[in-house]
Short mmCIF file of C-alpha atoms in Angstrom, two decimals:
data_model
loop_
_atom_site.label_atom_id
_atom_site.label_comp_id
_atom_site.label_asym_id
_atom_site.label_seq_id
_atom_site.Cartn_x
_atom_site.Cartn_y
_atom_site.Cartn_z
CA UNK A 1 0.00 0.00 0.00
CA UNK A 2 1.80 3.37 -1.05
CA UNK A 3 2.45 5.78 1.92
CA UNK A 4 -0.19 8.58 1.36
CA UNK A 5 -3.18 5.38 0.62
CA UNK A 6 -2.29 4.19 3.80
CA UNK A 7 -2.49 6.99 5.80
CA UNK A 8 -5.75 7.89 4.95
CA UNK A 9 -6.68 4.39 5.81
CA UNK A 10 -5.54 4.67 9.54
CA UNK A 11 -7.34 8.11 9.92
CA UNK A 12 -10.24 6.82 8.79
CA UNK A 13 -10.32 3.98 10.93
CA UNK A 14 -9.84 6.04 13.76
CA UNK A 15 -12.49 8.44 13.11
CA UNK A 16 -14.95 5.65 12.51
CA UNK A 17 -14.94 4.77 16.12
CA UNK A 18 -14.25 8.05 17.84
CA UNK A 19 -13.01 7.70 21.83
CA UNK A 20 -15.57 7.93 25.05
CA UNK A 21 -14.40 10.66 27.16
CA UNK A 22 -13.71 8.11 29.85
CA UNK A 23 -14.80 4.84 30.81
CA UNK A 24 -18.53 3.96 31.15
CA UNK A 25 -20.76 1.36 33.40
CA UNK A 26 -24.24 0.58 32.26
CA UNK A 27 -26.27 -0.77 34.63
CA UNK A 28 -29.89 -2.41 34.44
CA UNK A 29 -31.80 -4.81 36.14
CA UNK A 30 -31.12 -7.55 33.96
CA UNK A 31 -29.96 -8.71 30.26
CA UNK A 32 -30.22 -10.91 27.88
CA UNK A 33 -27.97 -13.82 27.08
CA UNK A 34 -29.19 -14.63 23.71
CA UNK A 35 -26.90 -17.31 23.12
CA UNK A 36 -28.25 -19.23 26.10
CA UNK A 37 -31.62 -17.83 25.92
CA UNK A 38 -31.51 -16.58 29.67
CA UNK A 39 -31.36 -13.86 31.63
CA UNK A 40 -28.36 -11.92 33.57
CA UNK A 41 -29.37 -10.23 36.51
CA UNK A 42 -27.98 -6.97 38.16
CA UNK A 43 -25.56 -6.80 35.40
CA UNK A 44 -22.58 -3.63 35.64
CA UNK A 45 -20.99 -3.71 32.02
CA UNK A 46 -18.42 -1.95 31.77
CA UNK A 47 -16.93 0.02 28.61
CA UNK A 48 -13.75 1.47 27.71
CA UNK A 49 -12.99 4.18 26.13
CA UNK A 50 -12.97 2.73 22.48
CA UNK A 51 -16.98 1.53 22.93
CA UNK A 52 -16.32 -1.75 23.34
CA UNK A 53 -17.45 -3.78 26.54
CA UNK A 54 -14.13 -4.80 29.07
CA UNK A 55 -16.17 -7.13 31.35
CA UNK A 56 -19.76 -7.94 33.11
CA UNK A 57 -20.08 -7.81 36.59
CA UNK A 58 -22.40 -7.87 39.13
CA UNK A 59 -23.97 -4.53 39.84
CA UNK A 60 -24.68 -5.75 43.57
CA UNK A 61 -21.34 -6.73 44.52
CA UNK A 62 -19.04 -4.28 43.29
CA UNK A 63 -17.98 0.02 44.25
CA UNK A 64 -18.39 1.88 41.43
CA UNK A 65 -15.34 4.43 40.99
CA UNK A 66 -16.21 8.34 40.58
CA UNK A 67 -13.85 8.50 37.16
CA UNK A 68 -16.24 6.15 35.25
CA UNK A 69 -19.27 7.58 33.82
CA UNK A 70 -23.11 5.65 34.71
CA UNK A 71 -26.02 4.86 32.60
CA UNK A 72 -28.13 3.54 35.00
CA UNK A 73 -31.15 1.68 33.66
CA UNK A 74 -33.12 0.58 36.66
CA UNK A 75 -35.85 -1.57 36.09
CA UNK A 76 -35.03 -2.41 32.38
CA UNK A 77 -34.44 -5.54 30.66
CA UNK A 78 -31.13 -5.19 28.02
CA UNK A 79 -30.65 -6.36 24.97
CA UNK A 80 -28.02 -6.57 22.24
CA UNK A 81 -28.41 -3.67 19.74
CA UNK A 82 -30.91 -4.77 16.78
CA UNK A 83 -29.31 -6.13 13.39
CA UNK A 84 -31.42 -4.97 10.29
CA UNK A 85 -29.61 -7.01 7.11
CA UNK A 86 -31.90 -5.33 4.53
CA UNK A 87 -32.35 -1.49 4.59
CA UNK A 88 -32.69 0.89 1.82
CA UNK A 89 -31.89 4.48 3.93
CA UNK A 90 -32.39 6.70 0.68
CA UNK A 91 -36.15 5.16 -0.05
CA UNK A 92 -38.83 7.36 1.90
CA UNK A 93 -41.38 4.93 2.08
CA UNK A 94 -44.19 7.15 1.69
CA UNK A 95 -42.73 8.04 -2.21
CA UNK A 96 -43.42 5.38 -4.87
CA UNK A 97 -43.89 4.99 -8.70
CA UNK A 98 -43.34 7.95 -10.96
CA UNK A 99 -42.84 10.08 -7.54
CA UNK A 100 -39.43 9.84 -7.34
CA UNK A 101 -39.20 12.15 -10.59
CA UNK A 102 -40.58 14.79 -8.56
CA UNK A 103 -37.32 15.59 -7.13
CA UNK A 104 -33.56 16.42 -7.57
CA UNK A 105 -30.85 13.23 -7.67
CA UNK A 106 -30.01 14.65 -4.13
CA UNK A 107 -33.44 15.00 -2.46
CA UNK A 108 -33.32 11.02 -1.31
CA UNK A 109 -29.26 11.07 -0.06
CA UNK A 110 -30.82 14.53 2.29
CA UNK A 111 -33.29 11.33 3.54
CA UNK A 112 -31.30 9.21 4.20
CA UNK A 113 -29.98 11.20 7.29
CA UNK A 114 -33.41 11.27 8.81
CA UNK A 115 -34.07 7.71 8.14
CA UNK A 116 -30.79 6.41 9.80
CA UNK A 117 -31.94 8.32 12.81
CA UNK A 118 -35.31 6.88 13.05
CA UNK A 119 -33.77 3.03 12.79
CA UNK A 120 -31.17 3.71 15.42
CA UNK A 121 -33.82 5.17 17.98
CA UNK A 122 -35.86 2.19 17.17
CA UNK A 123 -33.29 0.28 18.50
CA UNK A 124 -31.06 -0.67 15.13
CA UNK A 125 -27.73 -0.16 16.18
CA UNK A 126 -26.61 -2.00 13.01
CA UNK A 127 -28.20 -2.07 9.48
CA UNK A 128 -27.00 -3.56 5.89
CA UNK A 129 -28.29 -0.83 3.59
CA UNK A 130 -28.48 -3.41 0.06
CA UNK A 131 -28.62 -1.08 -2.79
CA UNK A 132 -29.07 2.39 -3.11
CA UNK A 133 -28.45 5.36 -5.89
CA UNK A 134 -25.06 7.57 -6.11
CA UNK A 135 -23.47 5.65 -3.29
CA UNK A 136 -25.91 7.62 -0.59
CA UNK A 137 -25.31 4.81 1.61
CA UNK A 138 -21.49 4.77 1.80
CA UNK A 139 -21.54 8.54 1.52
CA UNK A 140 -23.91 8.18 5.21
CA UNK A 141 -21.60 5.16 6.50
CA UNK A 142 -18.83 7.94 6.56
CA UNK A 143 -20.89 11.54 7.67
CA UNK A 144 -21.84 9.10 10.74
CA UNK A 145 -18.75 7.83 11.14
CA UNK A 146 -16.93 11.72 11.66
CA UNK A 147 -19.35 12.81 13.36
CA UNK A 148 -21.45 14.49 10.44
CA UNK A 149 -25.02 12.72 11.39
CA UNK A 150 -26.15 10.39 13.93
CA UNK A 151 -27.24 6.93 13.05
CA UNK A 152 -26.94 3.13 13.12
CA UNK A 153 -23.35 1.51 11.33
CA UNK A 154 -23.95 0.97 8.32
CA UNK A 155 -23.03 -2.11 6.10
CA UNK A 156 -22.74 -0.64 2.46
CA UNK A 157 -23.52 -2.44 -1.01
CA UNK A 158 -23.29 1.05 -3.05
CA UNK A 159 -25.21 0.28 -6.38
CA UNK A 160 -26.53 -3.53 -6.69
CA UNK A 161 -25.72 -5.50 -9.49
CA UNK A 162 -28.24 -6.88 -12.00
CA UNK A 163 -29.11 -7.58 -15.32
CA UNK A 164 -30.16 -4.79 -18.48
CA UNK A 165 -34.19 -4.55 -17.85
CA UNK A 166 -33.86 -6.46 -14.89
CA UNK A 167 -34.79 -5.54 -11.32
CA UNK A 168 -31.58 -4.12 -10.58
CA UNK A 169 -31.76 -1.61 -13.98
CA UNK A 170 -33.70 1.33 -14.35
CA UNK A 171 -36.83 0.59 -15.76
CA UNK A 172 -39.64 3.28 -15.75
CA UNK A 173 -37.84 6.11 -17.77
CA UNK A 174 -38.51 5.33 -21.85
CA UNK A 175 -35.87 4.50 -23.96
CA UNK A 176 -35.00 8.18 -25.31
CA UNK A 177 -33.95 8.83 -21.48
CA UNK A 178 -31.52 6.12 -21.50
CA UNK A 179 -27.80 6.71 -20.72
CA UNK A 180 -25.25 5.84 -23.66
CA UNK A 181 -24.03 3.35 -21.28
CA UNK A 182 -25.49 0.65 -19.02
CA UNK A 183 -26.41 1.93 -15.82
CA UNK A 184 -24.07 1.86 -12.67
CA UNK A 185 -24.39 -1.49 -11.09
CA UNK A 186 -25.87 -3.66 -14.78
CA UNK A 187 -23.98 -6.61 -16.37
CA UNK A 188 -24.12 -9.35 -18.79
CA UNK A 189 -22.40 -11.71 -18.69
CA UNK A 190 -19.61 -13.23 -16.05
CA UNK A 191 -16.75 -10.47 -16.76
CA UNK A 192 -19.44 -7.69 -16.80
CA UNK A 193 -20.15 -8.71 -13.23
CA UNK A 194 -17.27 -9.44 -11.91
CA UNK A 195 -16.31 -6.18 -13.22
CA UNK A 196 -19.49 -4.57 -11.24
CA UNK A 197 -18.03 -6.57 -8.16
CA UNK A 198 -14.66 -4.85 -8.23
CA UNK A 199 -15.95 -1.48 -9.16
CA UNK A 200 -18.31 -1.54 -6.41
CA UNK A 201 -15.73 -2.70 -3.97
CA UNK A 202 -13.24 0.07 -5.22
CA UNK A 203 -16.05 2.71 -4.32
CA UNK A 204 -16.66 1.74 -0.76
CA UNK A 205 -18.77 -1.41 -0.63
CA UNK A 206 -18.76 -3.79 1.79
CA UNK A 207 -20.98 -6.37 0.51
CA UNK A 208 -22.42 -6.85 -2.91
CA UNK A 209 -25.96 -7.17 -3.38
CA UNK A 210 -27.53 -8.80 -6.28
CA UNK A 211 -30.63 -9.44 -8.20
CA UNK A 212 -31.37 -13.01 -8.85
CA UNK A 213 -35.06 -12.51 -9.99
CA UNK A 214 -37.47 -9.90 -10.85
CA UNK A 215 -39.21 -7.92 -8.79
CA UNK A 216 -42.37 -6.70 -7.16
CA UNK A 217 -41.37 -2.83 -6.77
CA UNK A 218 -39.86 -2.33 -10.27
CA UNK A 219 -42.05 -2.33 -13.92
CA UNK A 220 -41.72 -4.62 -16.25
CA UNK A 221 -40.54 -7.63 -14.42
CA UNK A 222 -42.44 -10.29 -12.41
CA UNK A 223 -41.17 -11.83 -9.00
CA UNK A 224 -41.24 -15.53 -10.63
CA UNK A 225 -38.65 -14.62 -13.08
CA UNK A 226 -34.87 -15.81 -12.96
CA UNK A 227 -32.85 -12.70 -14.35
CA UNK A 228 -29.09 -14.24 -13.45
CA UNK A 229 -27.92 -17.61 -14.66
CA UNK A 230 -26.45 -20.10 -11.85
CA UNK A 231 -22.99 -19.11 -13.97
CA UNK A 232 -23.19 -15.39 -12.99
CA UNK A 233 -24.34 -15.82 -9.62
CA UNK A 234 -21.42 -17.95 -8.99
CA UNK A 235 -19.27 -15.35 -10.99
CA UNK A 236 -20.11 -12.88 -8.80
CA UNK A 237 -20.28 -14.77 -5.46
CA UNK A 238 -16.31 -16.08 -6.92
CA UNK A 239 -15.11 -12.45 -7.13
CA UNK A 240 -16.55 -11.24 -4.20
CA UNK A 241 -15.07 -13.95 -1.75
CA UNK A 242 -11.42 -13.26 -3.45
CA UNK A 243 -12.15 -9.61 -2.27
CA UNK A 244 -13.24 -10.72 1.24
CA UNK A 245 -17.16 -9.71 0.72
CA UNK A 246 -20.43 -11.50 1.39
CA UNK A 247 -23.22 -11.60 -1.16
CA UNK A 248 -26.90 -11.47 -0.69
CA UNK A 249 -29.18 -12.33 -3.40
CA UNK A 250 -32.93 -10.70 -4.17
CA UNK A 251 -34.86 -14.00 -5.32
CA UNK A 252 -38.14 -14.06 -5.13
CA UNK A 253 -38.95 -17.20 -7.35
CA UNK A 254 -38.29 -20.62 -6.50
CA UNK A 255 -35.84 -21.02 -9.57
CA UNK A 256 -33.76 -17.75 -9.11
CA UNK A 257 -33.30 -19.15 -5.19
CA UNK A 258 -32.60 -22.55 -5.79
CA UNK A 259 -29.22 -20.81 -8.28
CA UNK A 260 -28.34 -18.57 -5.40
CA UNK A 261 -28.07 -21.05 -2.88
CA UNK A 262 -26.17 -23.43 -5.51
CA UNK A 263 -24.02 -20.74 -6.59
CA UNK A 264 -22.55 -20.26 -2.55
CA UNK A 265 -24.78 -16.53 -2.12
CA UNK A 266 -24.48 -16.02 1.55
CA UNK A 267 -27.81 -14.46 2.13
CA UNK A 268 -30.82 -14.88 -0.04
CA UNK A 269 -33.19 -11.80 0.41
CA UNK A 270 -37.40 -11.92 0.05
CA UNK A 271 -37.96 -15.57 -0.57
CA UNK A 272 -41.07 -15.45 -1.34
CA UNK A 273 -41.84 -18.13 -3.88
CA UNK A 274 -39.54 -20.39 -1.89
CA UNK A 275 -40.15 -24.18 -2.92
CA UNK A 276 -39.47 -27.19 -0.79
CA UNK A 277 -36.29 -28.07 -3.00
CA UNK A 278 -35.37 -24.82 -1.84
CA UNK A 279 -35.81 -24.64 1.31
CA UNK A 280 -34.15 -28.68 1.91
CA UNK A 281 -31.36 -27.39 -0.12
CA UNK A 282 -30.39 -23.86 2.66
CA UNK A 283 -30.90 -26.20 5.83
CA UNK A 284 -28.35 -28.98 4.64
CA UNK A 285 -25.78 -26.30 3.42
CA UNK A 286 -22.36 -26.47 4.93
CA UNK A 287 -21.85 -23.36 4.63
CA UNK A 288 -24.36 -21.12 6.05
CA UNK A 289 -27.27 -20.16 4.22
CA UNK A 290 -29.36 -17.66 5.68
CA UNK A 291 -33.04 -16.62 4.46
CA UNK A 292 -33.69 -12.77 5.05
CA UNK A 293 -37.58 -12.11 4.55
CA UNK A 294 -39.27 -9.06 5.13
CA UNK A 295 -42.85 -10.40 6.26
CA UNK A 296 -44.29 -7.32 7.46
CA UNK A 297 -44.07 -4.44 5.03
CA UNK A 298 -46.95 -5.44 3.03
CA UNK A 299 -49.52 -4.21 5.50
CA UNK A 300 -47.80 -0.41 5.18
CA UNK A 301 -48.01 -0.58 1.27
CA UNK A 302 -51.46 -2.31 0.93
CA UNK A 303 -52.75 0.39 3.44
CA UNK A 304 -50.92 3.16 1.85
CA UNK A 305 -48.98 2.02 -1.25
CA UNK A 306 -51.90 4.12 -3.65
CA UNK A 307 -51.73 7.10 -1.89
CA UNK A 308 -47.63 7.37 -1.71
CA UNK A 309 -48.01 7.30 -5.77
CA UNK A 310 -47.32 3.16 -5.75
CA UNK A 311 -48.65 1.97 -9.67
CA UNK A 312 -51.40 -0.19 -9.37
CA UNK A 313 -48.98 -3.26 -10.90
CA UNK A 314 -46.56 -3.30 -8.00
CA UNK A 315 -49.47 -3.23 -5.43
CA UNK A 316 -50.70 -6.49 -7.46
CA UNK A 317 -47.40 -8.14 -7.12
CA UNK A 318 -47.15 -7.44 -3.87
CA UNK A 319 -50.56 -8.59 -3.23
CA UNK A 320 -49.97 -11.67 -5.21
CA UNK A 321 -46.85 -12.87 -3.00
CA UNK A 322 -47.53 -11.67 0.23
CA UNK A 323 -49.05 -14.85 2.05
CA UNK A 324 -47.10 -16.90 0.33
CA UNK A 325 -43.59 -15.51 1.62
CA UNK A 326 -45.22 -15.21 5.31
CA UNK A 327 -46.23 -18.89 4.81
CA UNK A 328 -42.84 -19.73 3.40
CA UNK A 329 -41.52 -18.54 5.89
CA UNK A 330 -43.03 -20.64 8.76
CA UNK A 331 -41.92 -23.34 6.23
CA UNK A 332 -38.44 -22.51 6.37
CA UNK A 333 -38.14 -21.71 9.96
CA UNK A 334 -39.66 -25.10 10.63
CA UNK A 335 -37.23 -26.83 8.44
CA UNK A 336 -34.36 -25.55 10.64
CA UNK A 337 -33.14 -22.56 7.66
CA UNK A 338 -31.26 -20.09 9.61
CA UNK A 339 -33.00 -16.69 9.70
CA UNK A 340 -32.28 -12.81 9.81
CA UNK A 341 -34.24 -10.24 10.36
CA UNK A 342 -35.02 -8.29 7.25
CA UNK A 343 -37.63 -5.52 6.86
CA UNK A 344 -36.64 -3.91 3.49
CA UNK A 345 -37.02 -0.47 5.03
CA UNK A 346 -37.85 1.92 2.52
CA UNK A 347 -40.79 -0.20 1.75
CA UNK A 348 -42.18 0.32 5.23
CA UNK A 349 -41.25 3.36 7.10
CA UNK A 350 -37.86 3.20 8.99
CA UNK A 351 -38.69 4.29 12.20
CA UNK A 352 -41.52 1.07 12.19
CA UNK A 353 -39.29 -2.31 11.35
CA UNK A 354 -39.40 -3.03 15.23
CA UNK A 355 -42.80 -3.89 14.34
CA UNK A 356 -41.83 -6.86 12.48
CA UNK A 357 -40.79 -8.76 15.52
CA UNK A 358 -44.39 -9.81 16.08
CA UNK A 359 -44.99 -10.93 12.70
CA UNK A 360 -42.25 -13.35 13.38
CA UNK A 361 -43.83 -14.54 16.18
CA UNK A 362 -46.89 -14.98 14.80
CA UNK A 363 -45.80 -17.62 12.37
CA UNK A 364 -43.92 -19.40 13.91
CA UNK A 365 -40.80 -17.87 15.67
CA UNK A 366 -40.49 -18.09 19.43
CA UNK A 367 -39.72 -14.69 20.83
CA UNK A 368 -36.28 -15.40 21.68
CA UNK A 369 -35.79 -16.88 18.10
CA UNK A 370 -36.53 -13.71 16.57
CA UNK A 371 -34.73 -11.84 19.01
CA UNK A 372 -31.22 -14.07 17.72
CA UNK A 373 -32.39 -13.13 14.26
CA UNK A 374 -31.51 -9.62 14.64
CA UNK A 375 -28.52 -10.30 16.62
CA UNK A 376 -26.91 -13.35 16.63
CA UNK A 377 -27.72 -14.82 13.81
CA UNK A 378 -27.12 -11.41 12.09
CA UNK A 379 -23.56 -10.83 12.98
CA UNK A 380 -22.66 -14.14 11.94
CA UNK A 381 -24.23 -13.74 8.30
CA UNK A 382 -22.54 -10.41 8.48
CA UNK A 383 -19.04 -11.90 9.60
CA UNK A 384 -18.91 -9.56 12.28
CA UNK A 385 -19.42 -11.82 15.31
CA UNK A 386 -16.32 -10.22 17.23
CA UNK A 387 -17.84 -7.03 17.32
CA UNK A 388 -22.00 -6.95 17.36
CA UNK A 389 -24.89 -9.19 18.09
CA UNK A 390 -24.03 -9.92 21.98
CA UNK A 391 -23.86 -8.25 25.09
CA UNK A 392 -20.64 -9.71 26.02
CA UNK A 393 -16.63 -9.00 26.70
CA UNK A 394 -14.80 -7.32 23.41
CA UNK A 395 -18.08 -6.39 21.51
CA UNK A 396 -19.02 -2.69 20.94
CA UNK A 397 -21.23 -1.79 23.72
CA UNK A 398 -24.43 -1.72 21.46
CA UNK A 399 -27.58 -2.32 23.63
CA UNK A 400 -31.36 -1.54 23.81
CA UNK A 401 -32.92 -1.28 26.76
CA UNK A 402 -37.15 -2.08 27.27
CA UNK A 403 -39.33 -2.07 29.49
CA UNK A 404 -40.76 -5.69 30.85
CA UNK A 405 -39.51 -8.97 29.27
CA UNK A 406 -39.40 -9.47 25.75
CA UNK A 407 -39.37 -13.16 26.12
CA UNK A 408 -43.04 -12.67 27.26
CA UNK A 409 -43.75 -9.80 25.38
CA UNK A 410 -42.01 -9.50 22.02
CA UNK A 411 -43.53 -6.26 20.89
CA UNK A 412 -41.77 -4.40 23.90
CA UNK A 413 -38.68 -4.15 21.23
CA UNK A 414 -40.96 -1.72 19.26
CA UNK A 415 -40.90 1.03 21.85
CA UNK A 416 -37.16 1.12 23.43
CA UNK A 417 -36.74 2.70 26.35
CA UNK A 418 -33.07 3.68 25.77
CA UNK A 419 -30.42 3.03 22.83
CA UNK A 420 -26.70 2.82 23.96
CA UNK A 421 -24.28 3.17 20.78
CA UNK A 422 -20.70 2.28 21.38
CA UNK A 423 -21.21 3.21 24.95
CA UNK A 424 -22.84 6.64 24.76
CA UNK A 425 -26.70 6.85 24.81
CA UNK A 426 -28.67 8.07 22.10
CA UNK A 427 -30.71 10.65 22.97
CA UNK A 428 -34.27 10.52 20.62
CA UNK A 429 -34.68 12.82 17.93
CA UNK A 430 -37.41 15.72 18.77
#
């Protein structure tokens, strides 16, 4: 690495997790274990100055020293920070179809800020923002990180990859507003997507996202439909992995799955027209296969879709699959698929994914099960188990805090009563 290149790569590490002013204890009446499933009680966690958590003690049995600064939670049950693996922070939910056009190209990066802010006071300490125009998302990843805005951290994809008039493309404008070239992100072909791979990488990404089938929010293409051949999934899950990325996969259709899980994808997002091949084929997989389905958005855009300018096509796609995924999804939970917790946010408004928990629930997910979706289970699809997803010794000292048990009560995670970041607590937005 030439001198200058890595320079700027030590500053920015260091301003990506800027130092506590000193030392911090959080204290509650309790946490949870989620690897155990079980609670902690009178827990003193202590932080240092980095944001990461030094050890776990009990709060009853120990003097607490004047230099370290308190949080003091009494009568709340904690939590790890929440894990959202499929965000879109430059979508406002309430703006669909031929809306968008109402607006300059830097309108959705300006909400983007806002939208971070609402996930992290919901509780999302962590999101994977899959996709999004002009970078916004790596752009956000690095205001947050110096200090710029306040929100979750942010796993980038930058543009996702897909094929000419496929999901991934552009595909409401007519022809005569078509760039000379293919848009950012499109390829056909093996070397035009591993190219898209390596340009996306070069820009800031930090997983690739890709479009297996068609979808229900763009025109022109149906859910059902397989858009990438087995061949250029595998293309692109090759080039990634020799870069030291993970891949996740929009597939709706049985087809465009089954090639995603064949072709190694480490994350296959929606799922909706999941068969039984399918599902038999990401429970006996080696190497982890993890289904991310967003089962409650369709109750915001069936309730609201129309009047947010959503064309009357997408709202019948999304009609048309909606029971199915949520029944697929009891299928594949069932079946022993490992899970995340996905609410394509953007879709639904950001501030609202905690909502999903009790959709979970509802078919078929114990509480705690859910709860290790969007923590445990995430960090290990993200590869990040050293540093989120637990409240334990050498992780960042991400935690939500609720009232009551969520064991009980799942829906308690939709209202936290306190979001700690790297140590500090987040005070909400007014």
């Amino acid at each position: 690495m030439k001198p200058l290149a890595l320079s700027l790569s030590i500053a920015a590490a260091v301003l990506a997790a800027p130092a506590l002013a000193k030392p911090v204890v959080i204290t509650a009446d309790r946490y949870l274990d989620v690897t155990k499933g079980s609670y902690v009680e009178h827990p003193a966690i202590f932080v240092d100055e980095a944001g990461r958590i030094t050890s776990i003690a009990d709060a009853r049995t120990i003097k607490l020293s004047a230099e370290v600064e308190r949080i003091e939670l009494p009568g709340k049950t904690l939590v790890p920070g929440l894990i959202d693996m499929h965000v879109h922070l430059d979508g406002p939910a309430d703006i669909g179809g031929y809306r968008g056009l109402e607006f300059t190209d830097s309108f959705f990066a300006m909400t983007a800020v806002g939208n971070a802010r609402a996930m992290l006071d919901a509780g999302f300490t962590t999101v994977r923002n899959v996709g999004s125009a002009g970078r916004n998302d790596i752009g956000l990843k690095q205001a947050i990180a110096n200090g710029y805005a306040i929100g979750p951290r942010i796993v980038p994809a930058g543009y996702a990859l897909g094929a000419t008039g496929g999901h991934c493309d552009s595909t409401f404008l007519p022809p005569s507003l078509e760039k000379a070239k293919k848009e950012e992100g499109v390829g056909d072909g093996e070397e035009e997507l591993r190219y898209q791979v390596r340009r996306q990488r070069k820009f800031g990404a930090e997983v690739i996202k890709v479009c297996a089938t068609g979808g229900v929010f763009s025109r022109n293409t149906e859910p059902g439909q397989q858009q990438l051949s087995e061949a250029e999934l595998r293309a692109i899950v090759d080039e990634a992995q020799m870069w030291g990325l993970r891949v996740a996969a929009h597939a709706h259709g049985a087809a465009g799955i089954k090639a995603a899980i064949k072709a190694g994808i480490d994350t296959i997002e929606h799922v909706s027209l999941v068969d039984d091949e399918g599902i038999k084929l990401a429970a006996a997989r080696a190497k982890p296969t993890y289904f991310s389905m967003d089962i409650k958005n369709t109750d915001y855009t069936q309730a609201e879709g129309k009047k947010n300018g959503v064309l009357e096509d997408n709202l019948r796609k999304d009609r048309e699959v909606a029971q199915i995924q949520r029944d697929n999804f009891r299928k594949a939970y069932k079946a022993g698929v490992r899970m995340v917790f996905a609410s394509d946010a953007g879709v639904m408004p950001h501030g609202q994914v905690g909502q999903q928990f009790a959709v979970m629930v509802q078919y078929g997910m114990t509480p705690l099960d859910a709860i290790r979706a969007a923590t445990l289970n995430a960090a290990q699809a993200l590869g990040q188990e050293a540093d989120v997803g637990l409240i334990a010794n050498g992780r960042f000292a991400d935690i939500v805090a609720v009232e009551g048990d969520p064991l009980s009560n799942v829906r308690l995670l939709e209202q936290p009563a306190a979001v700690i970041k790297g140590g500090r607590r987040i005070e909400p937005a007014r």
